[in-house]
Coordinates of C-alpha atoms in Angstrom, one line a residue:
M210 CA -5.4 4.5 -3.2
T211 CA -1.9 4.5 -1.9
P212 CA -0.4 1.5 -0.2
E213 CA -0.6 3.4 3.1
D214 CA -4.3 4.0 2.5
A215 CA -4.8 0.3 1.9
L216 CA -3.0 -0.7 5.1
E217 CA -5.1 1.7 7.1
L218 CA -8.2 0.3 5.6
F219 CA -7.1 -3.3 6.3
A220 CA -6.3 -2.4 9.9
A221 CA -9.6 -0.7 10.4
V222 CA -11.9 -3.5 9.1
P223 CA -14.0 -4.7 12.0
V224 CA -13.8 -8.3 10.9
G225 CA -10.8 -10.4 12.0
I226 CA -8.5 -11.2 9.1
L227 CA -5.4 -13.2 9.1
S228 CA -2.9 -13.5 6.2
V229 CA -1.8 -17.1 5.9
T230 CA 0.8 -18.7 3.7
R231 CA 0.1 -21.8 1.6
E232 CA 1.8 -23.8 4.3
G233 CA -0.6 -22.5 6.9
I234 CA 1.8 -20.0 8.7
V235 CA 0.3 -16.8 9.8
R236 CA 2.0 -13.8 8.2
G237 CA 0.0 -11.1 9.9
G238 CA -3.4 -9.8 10.5
N239 CA -5.5 -6.8 11.5
F240 CA -6.4 -5.4 14.8
A241 CA -9.8 -7.1 14.9
A242 CA -8.1 -10.5 14.6
S243 CA -5.8 -9.6 17.4
R244 CA -8.8 -8.6 19.6
L245 CA -10.8 -11.7 18.7
L246 CA -7.9 -14.0 19.5
D247 CA -6.9 -12.0 22.5
R248 CA -3.3 -12.1 21.3
P249 CA -1.0 -9.4 20.0
L250 CA -0.3 -9.5 16.2
R251 CA 3.4 -10.1 16.8
E252 CA 2.6 -13.2 18.8
L253 CA 0.3 -14.6 16.0
A254 CA 2.9 -14.0 13.2
G255 CA 4.9 -17.2 12.5
K256 CA 2.4 -19.5 14.2
S257 CA 0.7 -22.3 12.3
I258 CA -3.0 -21.7 11.7
L259 CA -3.5 -25.2 13.1
D260 CA -2.3 -23.9 16.5
L261 CA -5.1 -21.4 16.5
A262 CA -7.8 -23.9 15.4
R263 CA -10.0 -25.7 17.9
P264 CA -8.9 -29.4 18.1
E265 CA -12.2 -30.5 16.6
D266 CA -11.8 -28.1 13.6
R267 CA -8.1 -28.8 12.7
G268 CA -9.1 -31.3 10.0
N269 CA -11.2 -28.6 8.2
F270 CA -8.2 -26.3 8.2
V271 CA -5.9 -29.0 6.8
V272 CA -8.4 -29.7 3.9
L273 CA -8.6 -25.9 3.1
L274 CA -4.8 -25.6 3.1
H275 CA -4.6 -28.4 0.6
E276 CA -7.3 -26.9 -1.5
E277 CA -5.7 -23.4 -1.1
R278 CA -9.2 -22.0 -0.6
F279 CA -9.2 -19.7 2.4
D280 CA -11.0 -16.9 0.5
D281 CA -14.1 -15.7 2.2
R282 CA -14.2 -18.6 4.8
E283 CA -15.2 -18.4 8.3
L284 CA -13.5 -20.9 10.5
P285 CA -13.6 -21.1 14.3
V286 CA -10.4 -20.4 16.2
S287 CA -9.4 -20.5 19.8
G288 CA -8.2 -17.7 22.0
P289 CA -5.4 -18.3 24.5
D290 CA -7.9 -19.8 27.0

């Protein structure tokens, strides 16, 4: 698989995926994440994952950031509304 093939596959996955740094900054994502959050990917990049979390769930995000365990986790996030 070429890097281009991998990027196409990532973009086409129907599950919303965000790439997040250890500091909790969104580096990018796929189209499904953009649709779910109702925001363009360029707007998501550079934001703190905490800005996308519902207020009542921010504590869970902070714990996961400290544990560095975002693999295979489902966490509720908020759209612009």
